[in-house]
Coordinates of N, CA and C in Angstrom, one line a residue:
Chain A
X30 N 75.7 -0.7 -109.2 CA 74.4 -0.2 -109.7 C 74.6 0.9 -110.7
X31 N 75.8 1.3 -110.9 CA 76.1 2.3 -112.0 C 76.0 1.7 -113.3
X32 N 75.1 2.3 -114.2 CA 75.0 1.7 -115.6 C 76.4 1.8 -116.3
X33 N 76.6 0.9 -117.2 CA 77.8 0.9 -118.0 C 77.5 1.4 -119.4
X34 N 78.3 2.4 -119.9 CA 78.2 2.9 -121.2 C 79.3 2.4 -122.1
X35 N 78.9 2.3 -123.4 CA 79.9 2.0 -124.4 C 79.6 2.7 -125.7
X36 N 80.6 3.1 -126.5 CA 82.0 3.0 -126.1 C 82.4 4.1 -125.0
X37 N 83.6 4.0 -124.5 CA 84.1 4.9 -123.5 C 84.4 6.3 -124.2
X38 N 84.9 6.2 -125.5 CA 85.2 7.4 -126.2 C 85.1 7.1 -127.7
X39 N 84.7 8.2 -128.4 CA 84.6 8.0 -129.9 C 84.9 9.4 -130.5
X40 N 85.6 9.3 -131.7 CA 85.9 10.4 -132.4 C 85.2 10.3 -133.8
X41 N 84.5 11.4 -134.2 CA 83.8 11.4 -135.4 C 84.2 12.6 -136.3
X42 N 84.0 12.4 -137.6 CA 84.1 13.6 -138.5 C 82.8 14.2 -138.6
X43 N 82.7 15.5 -138.8 CA 81.4 16.1 -139.0 C 80.6 15.4 -140.1
X44 N 79.3 15.2 -139.8 CA 78.4 14.5 -140.7 C 78.3 13.0 -140.5
X45 N 79.2 12.4 -139.6 CA 79.1 11.0 -139.4 C 78.1 10.7 -138.2
X46 N 77.7 9.5 -138.1 CA 76.7 9.1 -137.1 C 77.4 8.3 -136.0
X47 N 76.8 8.3 -134.9 CA 77.3 7.6 -133.7 C 76.2 7.0 -132.9
X48 N 76.5 5.9 -132.2 CA 75.5 5.3 -131.3 C 76.2 5.1 -129.9
X49 N 75.6 5.5 -128.9 CA 76.1 5.3 -127.5 C 75.1 4.4 -126.8
X50 N 75.7 3.4 -126.1 CA 74.8 2.4 -125.4 C 75.0 2.6 -123.9
X51 N 73.9 2.2 -123.3 CA 73.8 2.3 -121.8 C 73.1 1.0 -121.3
X52 N 73.8 0.3 -120.4 CA 73.3 -1.0 -119.9 C 73.3 -1.0 -118.4
X53 N 72.1 -1.5 -117.9 CA 72.0 -1.5 -116.4 C 71.7 -3.0 -116.0
X54 N 72.1 -3.3 -114.8 CA 71.9 -4.6 -114.2 C 70.6 -4.7 -113.5
X55 N 69.9 -3.5 -113.3 CA 68.7 -3.4 -112.6 C 67.5 -3.1 -113.5
X56 N 66.3 -3.5 -113.1 CA 65.1 -3.2 -113.8 C 64.9 -1.6 -113.7
X57 N 64.6 -1.0 -114.8 CA 64.6 0.4 -114.9 C 63.2 1.0 -115.1
X58 N 62.9 2.1 -114.4 CA 61.7 2.9 -114.6 C 61.9 3.9 -115.8
X59 N 63.0 4.5 -115.8 CA 63.3 5.5 -116.9 C 64.8 5.6 -117.1
X60 N 65.1 6.2 -118.3 CA 66.5 6.5 -118.7 C 66.5 7.9 -119.1
X61 N 67.5 8.7 -118.6 CA 67.8 10.0 -119.0 C 69.0 10.1 -119.8
X62 N 69.2 11.1 -120.7 CA 70.4 11.3 -121.4 C 70.8 12.8 -121.2
X63 N 72.1 13.0 -120.9 CA 72.6 14.3 -120.6 C 73.9 14.5 -121.4
X64 N 74.2 15.7 -121.7 CA 75.5 16.0 -122.4 C 76.2 17.1 -121.5
X65 N 77.5 16.8 -121.3 CA 78.3 17.8 -120.5 C 79.5 18.2 -121.3
X66 N 79.6 19.5 -121.5 CA 80.8 20.1 -122.2 C 81.8 20.4 -121.2
X67 N 83.1 20.5 -121.6 CA 84.2 20.7 -120.7 C 84.0 21.9 -119.9
X68 N 84.1 21.8 -118.5 CA 84.0 22.9 -117.6 C 82.6 23.4 -117.4
X69 N 81.6 22.7 -117.9 CA 80.2 23.1 -117.7 C 79.4 22.0 -116.9
X70 N 78.2 22.3 -116.6 CA 77.3 21.3 -115.9 C 76.7 20.5 -117.0
X71 N 76.2 19.3 -116.6 CA 75.5 18.4 -117.5 C 74.2 19.1 -117.9
X72 N 73.8 18.9 -119.2 CA 72.5 19.5 -119.7 C 71.6 18.4 -120.2
X73 N 70.4 18.4 -119.8 CA 69.4 17.4 -120.2 C 69.2 17.3 -121.7
X74 N 69.1 16.1 -122.2 CA 68.8 15.9 -123.6 C 67.4 15.3 -123.8
X75 N 67.1 14.2 -123.1 CA 65.8 13.6 -123.2 C 65.6 12.6 -122.1
X76 N 64.4 12.2 -121.9 CA 64.0 11.1 -120.9 C 63.2 10.1 -121.6
X77 N 63.4 8.9 -121.3 CA 62.6 7.8 -121.9 C 62.0 7.0 -120.7
X78 N 60.7 6.8 -120.8 CA 60.0 6.2 -119.7 C 59.7 4.7 -120.0
X79 N 59.5 3.9 -119.0 CA 59.2 2.5 -119.2 C 58.1 2.3 -120.2
X80 N 58.3 1.5 -121.2 CA 57.3 1.3 -122.3 C 58.0 1.2 -123.6
X81 N 59.3 1.4 -123.6 CA 60.1 1.2 -124.9 C 59.9 2.3 -125.9
X82 N 59.4 3.5 -125.4 CA 59.2 4.6 -126.4 C 60.5 5.2 -126.9
X83 N 60.5 5.4 -128.2 CA 61.7 6.1 -128.8 C 61.4 7.6 -128.9
X84 N 62.4 8.4 -128.5 CA 62.2 9.8 -128.6 C 63.2 10.5 -129.5
X85 N 62.9 11.6 -130.0 CA 63.8 12.4 -130.8 C 64.0 13.8 -130.4
X86 N 65.1 14.3 -130.7 CA 65.4 15.7 -130.4 C 66.4 16.2 -131.4
X87 N 65.9 17.0 -132.4 CA 66.7 17.4 -133.5 C 67.2 16.2 -134.2
X88 N 68.6 16.1 -134.3 CA 69.2 15.0 -135.0 C 69.7 13.9 -133.9
X89 N 69.2 14.1 -132.7 CA 69.6 13.2 -131.7 C 68.3 12.4 -131.2
X90 N 68.4 11.1 -131.2 CA 67.2 10.3 -130.8 C 67.7 9.2 -129.8
X91 N 66.8 8.6 -129.2 CA 67.1 7.5 -128.2 C 66.0 6.5 -128.2
X92 N 66.4 5.3 -127.8 CA 65.5 4.2 -127.6 C 65.7 3.6 -126.2
X93 N 64.7 2.8 -125.7 CA 64.8 2.2 -124.4 C 64.2 0.9 -124.5
X94 N 65.0 -0.2 -124.3 CA 64.5 -1.5 -124.3 C 64.5 -2.0 -122.8
X95 N 63.3 -1.9 -122.2 CA 63.2 -2.2 -120.8 C 63.4 -3.7 -120.4
X96 N 63.1 -4.6 -121.4 CA 63.4 -6.0 -121.1 C 64.9 -6.3 -121.0
X97 N 65.6 -5.6 -121.8 CA 67.1 -5.8 -121.8 C 67.8 -4.8 -120.8
X98 N 67.0 -3.9 -120.3 CA 67.5 -2.8 -119.4 C 68.6 -2.0 -120.1
X99 N 68.3 -1.7 -121.3 CA 69.3 -1.0 -122.1 C 68.7 0.2 -122.8
X100 N 69.5 1.2 -123.1 CA 69.1 2.3 -123.8 C 70.2 2.7 -124.8
X101 N 69.9 3.3 -125.9 CA 70.8 3.7 -126.9 C 70.5 5.1 -127.3
X102 N 71.6 5.9 -127.5 CA 71.5 7.3 -128.0 C 72.0 7.3 -129.4
X103 N 71.3 7.9 -130.3 CA 71.7 7.9 -131.7 C 71.9 9.4 -132.1
X104 N 73.1 9.6 -132.6 CA 73.5 11.0 -133.1 C 73.7 10.9 -134.6
X105 N 72.9 11.6 -135.4 CA 73.1 11.5 -136.8 C 73.6 12.8 -137.4
X106 N 74.4 12.7 -138.5 CA 75.0 13.9 -139.1 C 75.6 14.8 -138.1
X107 N 76.5 14.3 -137.3 CA 77.1 15.0 -136.2 C 77.6 16.4 -136.6
X108 N 77.5 17.3 -135.6 CA 78.0 18.6 -135.8 C 79.1 18.9 -134.7
X109 N 79.9 19.9 -135.0 CA 81.0 20.2 -134.0 C 80.5 20.4 -132.6
X110 N 79.2 21.0 -132.5 CA 78.6 21.3 -131.2 C 78.2 20.1 -130.5
X111 N 78.2 18.9 -131.1 CA 77.9 17.7 -130.4 C 79.0 17.2 -129.5
X112 N 80.2 17.7 -129.6 CA 81.3 17.3 -128.8 C 81.0 17.5 -127.3
X113 N 81.4 16.5 -126.5 CA 81.2 16.5 -125.1 C 81.2 15.1 -124.5
X114 N 80.8 15.1 -123.3 CA 80.7 13.8 -122.6 C 79.2 13.5 -122.4
X115 N 78.8 12.3 -122.9 CA 77.4 11.9 -122.8 C 77.2 11.0 -121.6
X116 N 76.2 11.2 -120.8 CA 75.9 10.4 -119.7 C 74.4 9.9 -119.8
X117 N 74.2 8.6 -119.6 CA 72.9 8.2 -119.3 C 72.7 8.2 -117.8
X118 N 71.4 8.3 -117.4 CA 71.0 8.3 -116.0 C 69.9 7.4 -115.9
X119 N 69.9 6.5 -114.9 CA 68.8 5.5 -114.8 C 68.1 5.7 -113.4
X120 N 66.8 5.5 -113.5 CA 65.9 5.5 -112.3 C 65.5 4.0 -112.2
X121 N 65.6 3.5 -111.0 CA 65.3 2.1 -110.8 C 63.9 2.0 -110.3
X122 N 63.2 0.9 -110.6 CA 61.8 0.7 -110.3 C 61.6 0.8 -108.8
X123 N 62.5 0.4 -108.0 CA 62.3 0.3 -106.6 C 62.3 1.5 -105.8
X124 N 62.4 2.7 -106.4 CA 62.3 3.9 -105.7 C 63.0 5.0 -106.4
X125 N 63.2 6.1 -105.8 CA 63.9 7.2 -106.4 C 65.4 7.1 -106.4
X126 N 65.9 6.0 -106.9 CA 67.3 5.8 -106.9 C 67.8 6.2 -108.3
X127 N 68.7 7.1 -108.4 CA 69.1 7.6 -109.7 C 70.6 7.5 -109.8
X128 N 71.1 6.9 -110.9 CA 72.5 6.7 -111.1 C 72.9 7.1 -112.5
X129 N 74.0 7.8 -112.6 CA 74.6 8.2 -113.8 C 75.5 7.1 -114.3
X130 N 75.5 6.9 -115.7 CA 76.4 5.9 -116.3 C 77.9 6.4 -116.3
X131 N 78.7 5.5 -116.8 CA 80.1 5.7 -116.8 C 80.6 6.8 -117.7
X132 N 79.8 7.3 -118.6 CA 80.1 8.4 -119.5 C 80.8 7.9 -120.8
X133 N 80.5 8.7 -121.9 CA 81.1 8.5 -123.2 C 81.6 9.8 -123.7
X134 N 82.9 9.9 -124.0 CA 83.5 11.1 -124.5 C 83.3 11.1 -126.0
X135 N 82.7 12.1 -126.6 CA 82.5 12.2 -128.0 C 83.1 13.4 -128.5
X136 N 84.0 13.3 -129.5 CA 84.7 14.4 -130.1 C 84.4 14.4 -131.6
X137 N 83.9 15.6 -132.1 CA 83.6 15.7 -133.5 C 84.6 16.7 -134.1
X138 N 85.3 16.2 -135.1 CA 86.4 17.0 -135.8 C 85.9 17.4 -137.2
X139 N 86.5 18.5 -137.7 CA 86.1 19.0 -139.0 C 86.5 18.0 -140.1
Chain B
X5 N 67.7 35.1 -115.1 CA 67.2 34.4 -113.8 C 67.8 33.0 -113.7
X6 N 68.7 32.9 -112.8 CA 69.4 31.6 -112.6 C 68.4 30.6 -112.0
X7 N 68.3 29.4 -112.6 CA 67.4 28.4 -112.1 C 67.9 27.7 -110.9
X8 N 69.2 27.2 -111.0 CA 69.9 26.5 -109.9 C 71.2 27.2 -109.7
X9 N 71.4 27.7 -108.5 CA 72.6 28.4 -108.3 C 73.4 27.8 -107.1
X10 N 74.7 27.9 -107.2 CA 75.6 27.3 -106.2 C 76.6 28.4 -105.8
X11 N 77.0 28.4 -104.5 CA 78.1 29.3 -104.1 C 78.9 28.5 -103.0
X12 N 80.2 28.6 -103.1 CA 81.0 29.4 -104.0 C 81.2 28.6 -105.3
X13 N 81.8 29.2 -106.3 CA 82.1 28.5 -107.5 C 83.4 27.8 -107.4
X14 N 84.4 28.4 -106.6 CA 85.6 27.8 -106.3 C 85.9 27.8 -104.8
X15 N 86.5 26.7 -104.3 CA 86.7 26.6 -102.9 C 88.1 25.9 -102.7
X16 N 89.0 26.7 -102.1 CA 90.3 26.1 -101.9 C 90.6 26.1 -100.4
X17 N 90.9 25.0 -99.8 CA 91.0 24.9 -98.3 C 92.0 23.9 -97.9
X18 N 92.4 23.9 -96.7 CA 93.4 23.0 -96.1 C 92.7 21.8 -95.6
X19 N 93.5 20.7 -95.6 CA 93.0 19.4 -95.0 C 92.6 19.7 -93.5
X20 N 91.5 19.1 -93.1 CA 91.0 19.2 -91.7 C 90.0 20.3 -91.5
X21 N 89.9 21.2 -92.5 CA 88.9 22.3 -92.3 C 87.5 21.8 -92.5
X22 N 86.5 22.6 -92.1 CA 85.1 22.4 -92.3 C 84.6 23.4 -93.3
X23 N 83.8 23.0 -94.3 CA 83.3 24.0 -95.3 C 81.9 23.6 -95.7
X24 N 81.2 24.6 -96.3 CA 79.9 24.4 -96.7 C 79.7 24.9 -98.2
X25 N 78.9 24.3 -98.9 CA 78.5 24.7 -100.3 C 77.0 24.9 -100.3
X26 N 76.6 26.1 -100.8 CA 75.1 26.4 -100.8 C 74.5 26.2 -102.1
X27 N 73.2 25.7 -102.1 CA 72.5 25.5 -103.4 C 71.1 26.0 -103.2
X28 N 70.6 26.8 -104.3 CA 69.3 27.3 -104.3 C 68.7 27.1 -105.6
X29 N 67.4 26.7 -105.7 CA 66.7 26.6 -106.9 C 65.4 27.4 -106.9
X30 N 65.1 28.0 -108.0 CA 63.8 28.8 -108.0 C 62.8 28.2 -109.0
X31 N 62.9 26.9 -109.2 CA 62.0 26.2 -110.2 C 60.8 25.6 -109.5
X32 N 60.7 25.7 -108.2 CA 59.6 25.0 -107.6 C 59.7 23.5 -107.5
X33 N 60.8 23.0 -107.7 CA 61.0 21.5 -107.8 C 60.9 20.9 -106.4
X34 N 60.5 19.6 -106.4 CA 60.3 18.9 -105.1 C 61.6 18.2 -104.7
X35 N 62.4 17.9 -105.6 CA 63.6 17.0 -105.3 C 64.9 17.8 -105.7
X36 N 65.8 17.7 -104.8 CA 67.2 18.3 -105.0 C 68.2 17.2 -104.7
X37 N 69.4 17.4 -105.4 CA 70.4 16.4 -105.4 C 71.8 17.0 -105.2
X38 N 72.7 16.2 -104.7 CA 74.1 16.6 -104.7 C 74.9 15.5 -105.4
X39 N 75.8 15.9 -106.3 CA 76.6 14.9 -107.0 C 78.1 15.3 -106.8
X40 N 78.9 14.3 -106.9 CA 80.4 14.5 -106.9 C 80.9 14.0 -108.2
X41 N 81.7 14.9 -108.9 CA 82.4 14.5 -110.1 C 83.9 14.5 -109.9
X42 N 84.5 13.3 -110.0 CA 85.9 13.3 -109.7 C 86.7 13.5 -111.0
X43 N 88.0 13.3 -110.8 CA 88.9 13.7 -111.9 C 88.7 12.7 -113.1
X44 N 88.1 11.6 -112.9 CA 87.8 10.7 -114.0 C 86.5 11.0 -114.7
X45 N 85.8 12.0 -114.2 CA 84.6 12.5 -114.7 C 83.4 11.7 -114.3
X46 N 83.5 10.7 -113.5 CA 82.4 10.0 -113.0 C 81.5 10.9 -112.2
X47 N 80.2 10.8 -112.4 CA 79.2 11.6 -111.7 C 78.5 10.6 -110.7
X48 N 78.8 10.9 -109.4 CA 78.3 10.0 -108.4 C 77.3 10.7 -107.5
X49 N 76.1 10.1 -107.4 CA 75.1 10.8 -106.6 C 75.5 10.6 -105.1
X50 N 75.3 11.7 -104.3 CA 75.6 11.6 -102.9 C 74.4 11.6 -102.1
X51 N 73.5 12.6 -102.4 CA 72.2 12.7 -101.6 C 71.1 13.2 -102.6
X52 N 69.9 12.9 -102.2 CA 68.8 13.6 -102.8 C 67.8 13.8 -101.7
X53 N 67.0 14.9 -101.8 CA 66.0 15.3 -100.8 C 64.7 15.5 -101.6
X54 N 63.6 15.0 -101.0 CA 62.3 15.2 -101.6 C 61.4 15.8 -100.5
X55 N 61.0 17.0 -100.7 CA 60.2 17.6 -99.7 C 60.8 17.6 -98.3
X56 N 62.1 17.9 -98.2 CA 62.9 18.0 -97.0 C 63.1 16.6 -96.4
X57 N 62.9 15.5 -97.0 CA 63.2 14.2 -96.5 C 64.3 13.6 -97.3
X58 N 65.3 13.0 -96.7 CA 66.3 12.4 -97.4 C 65.8 11.0 -97.9
X59 N 65.9 10.9 -99.2 CA 65.4 9.6 -99.8 C 66.5 8.8 -100.4
X60 N 67.7 9.3 -100.7 CA 68.9 8.5 -101.0 C 70.0 9.0 -100.2
X61 N 70.7 8.1 -99.7 CA 72.0 8.4 -99.0 C 73.0 7.4 -99.4
X62 N 73.8 7.7 -100.4 CA 74.8 6.7 -100.8 C 75.9 6.5 -99.8
X63 N 76.7 5.6 -100.1 CA 77.8 5.3 -99.1 C 78.9 6.4 -99.1
X64 N 78.5 7.6 -98.6 CA 79.4 8.6 -98.5 C 79.8 8.7 -97.0
X65 N 81.0 9.2 -96.7 CA 81.4 9.4 -95.3 C 80.5 10.3 -94.6
X66 N 80.3 10.0 -93.3 CA 79.4 10.8 -92.5 C 80.0 12.2 -92.2
X67 N 81.1 12.5 -92.8 CA 81.7 13.9 -92.7 C 80.9 14.8 -93.6
X68 N 80.1 14.2 -94.6 CA 79.3 14.9 -95.5 C 77.9 14.9 -94.9
X69 N 77.3 16.1 -94.8 CA 75.9 16.1 -94.3 C 75.1 17.2 -95.1
X70 N 74.0 16.8 -95.7 CA 73.1 17.7 -96.4 C 72.2 18.4 -95.4
X71 N 71.9 19.7 -95.6 CA 71.0 20.4 -94.8 C 70.0 21.2 -95.7
X72 N 68.7 21.0 -95.5 CA 67.7 21.6 -96.3 C 66.8 22.4 -95.4
X73 N 67.0 23.8 -95.3 CA 66.2 24.6 -94.5 C 64.8 24.8 -95.1
X74 N 64.6 24.6 -96.4 CA 63.3 24.7 -97.0 C 63.4 24.0 -98.4
X75 N 62.3 24.0 -99.1 CA 62.3 23.2 -100.3 C 63.2 23.8 -101.4
X76 N 63.5 25.0 -101.3 CA 64.3 25.7 -102.4 C 65.8 25.6 -102.1
X77 N 66.2 25.1 -101.0 CA 67.6 25.1 -100.6 C 68.1 23.7 -100.2
X78 N 69.3 23.3 -100.6 CA 69.9 22.1 -100.1 C 71.4 22.4 -100.0
X79 N 71.9 22.6 -98.8 CA 73.3 22.9 -98.6 C 74.1 21.7 -98.2
X80 N 75.4 21.7 -98.6 CA 76.2 20.5 -98.3 C 77.3 21.0 -97.3
X81 N 77.4 20.3 -96.2 CA 78.4 20.6 -95.2 C 79.4 19.5 -95.2
X82 N 80.7 19.8 -95.1 CA 81.7 18.8 -95.1 C 82.7 19.1 -94.0
X83 N 82.8 18.1 -93.1 CA 83.7 18.3 -91.9 C 85.0 17.6 -92.2
X84 N 86.1 18.1 -91.6 CA 87.4 17.4 -91.6 C 87.8 17.0 -93.0
X85 N 87.9 18.0 -93.9 CA 88.2 17.8 -95.3 C 89.4 16.9 -95.5
X86 N 89.4 16.1 -96.5 CA 90.5 15.2 -96.9 C 90.9 15.5 -98.3
X87 N 92.1 15.1 -98.7 CA 92.6 15.3 -100.0 C 91.7 14.7 -101.1
X88 N 91.1 13.5 -100.7 CA 90.2 12.8 -101.7 C 88.9 13.4 -101.9
X89 N 88.6 14.5 -101.1 CA 87.4 15.2 -101.3 C 87.4 16.2 -102.4
X90 N 88.7 16.4 -102.9 CA 88.8 17.3 -104.1 C 88.1 16.8 -105.3
X91 N 87.2 17.7 -105.8 CA 86.3 17.3 -106.9 C 85.4 18.5 -107.3
X92 N 84.6 18.3 -108.3 CA 83.6 19.3 -108.6 C 82.3 18.7 -108.0
X93 N 81.6 19.6 -107.3 CA 80.3 19.2 -106.7 C 79.2 19.9 -107.4
X94 N 78.2 19.1 -107.8 CA 77.1 19.7 -108.5 C 75.8 19.5 -107.7
X95 N 75.0 20.6 -107.7 CA 73.7 20.5 -107.1 C 72.7 20.4 -108.3
X96 N 71.6 19.8 -108.1 CA 70.6 19.7 -109.2 C 69.2 19.6 -108.6
X97 N 68.2 19.9 -109.4 CA 66.8 19.8 -108.9 C 65.9 19.3 -110.0
X98 N 64.8 18.7 -109.6 CA 63.8 18.2 -110.6 C 62.5 17.9 -109.9
X99 N 61.5 17.8 -110.7 CA 60.2 17.2 -110.3 C 60.5 15.7 -110.3
X100 N 59.8 14.9 -109.5 CA 60.0 13.4 -109.5 C 59.9 12.8 -110.9
X101 N 60.9 11.9 -111.2 CA 61.0 11.2 -112.5 C 61.0 12.2 -113.7
X102 N 61.7 13.3 -113.5 CA 61.7 14.2 -114.6 C 63.1 14.8 -114.8
X103 N 63.3 15.6 -115.8 CA 64.7 16.1 -116.1 C 65.3 16.8 -114.9
X104 N 66.6 16.7 -114.8 CA 67.2 17.4 -113.7 C 67.9 18.6 -114.3
X105 N 67.8 19.7 -113.5 CA 68.5 21.0 -113.8 C 69.7 21.1 -112.9
X106 N 70.9 21.3 -113.5 CA 72.1 21.4 -112.7 C 72.5 22.8 -112.4
X107 N 73.1 23.0 -111.3 CA 73.8 24.2 -111.0 C 75.2 24.2 -111.7
X108 N 75.9 25.3 -111.6 CA 77.1 25.5 -112.4 C 78.3 24.7 -111.8
X109 N 78.2 24.2 -110.6 CA 79.2 23.4 -110.0 C 80.1 24.2 -109.0
X110 N 80.7 23.5 -108.1 CA 81.7 24.1 -107.2 C 82.9 23.2 -107.2
X111 N 84.0 23.9 -107.6 CA 85.3 23.1 -107.7 C 86.0 23.2 -106.3
X112 N 86.0 22.1 -105.6 CA 86.7 22.1 -104.3 C 88.1 21.5 -104.4
X113 N 89.0 22.2 -103.9 CA 90.4 21.8 -103.9 C 90.9 21.7 -102.4
X114 N 91.3 20.6 -102.0 CA 91.8 20.4 -100.6 C 93.3 20.2 -100.7
X115 N 94.0 21.1 -100.0 CA 95.5 21.1 -100.0 C 96.1 20.4 -98.8

């Protein structure tokens, strides 16, 4: 029931773009995105609810395709501060069941 | 003002001991969670409580038991600690279907 993320790891140069994908085998009510820096707790980025709405947050945006049970996180013009591990989190329609994805390690280098 | 707090931050103990981790939130949230993050960085949900009722109980050993004295607290009790219990444990809280706020984590090391 744990969503699968791809890629597992990515290295970018400052200013480059990246896409992180999250795929679930279950019908989803919502998708969350979090970023965790080394030694710290995960921090919320955004939530997407059933309905396919795309949301944005500074240069980070996300989409949610409920038919395909997939979500993608888009990072544009990456900055050094974007480095960390990104997790999607999914809530399943059948109740308050919440699962984090497998994680994507993102490293931005100068 | 700390939104979600956990104590202790570090916990080092011997196999077979019993220990507790405390969690408190001052956000007025209805739901609280416990997560385990292992060395591979996977975040696994262990429990969640909504208005003092357990609504998720993943396949964790019954050595782990959550205790919620009130809506603002969700403590984690662990009996007969094993080497494999070593991990970082995060507490979190949220309103239903909303963003989760995490505590700073408790790094548990079982020797």
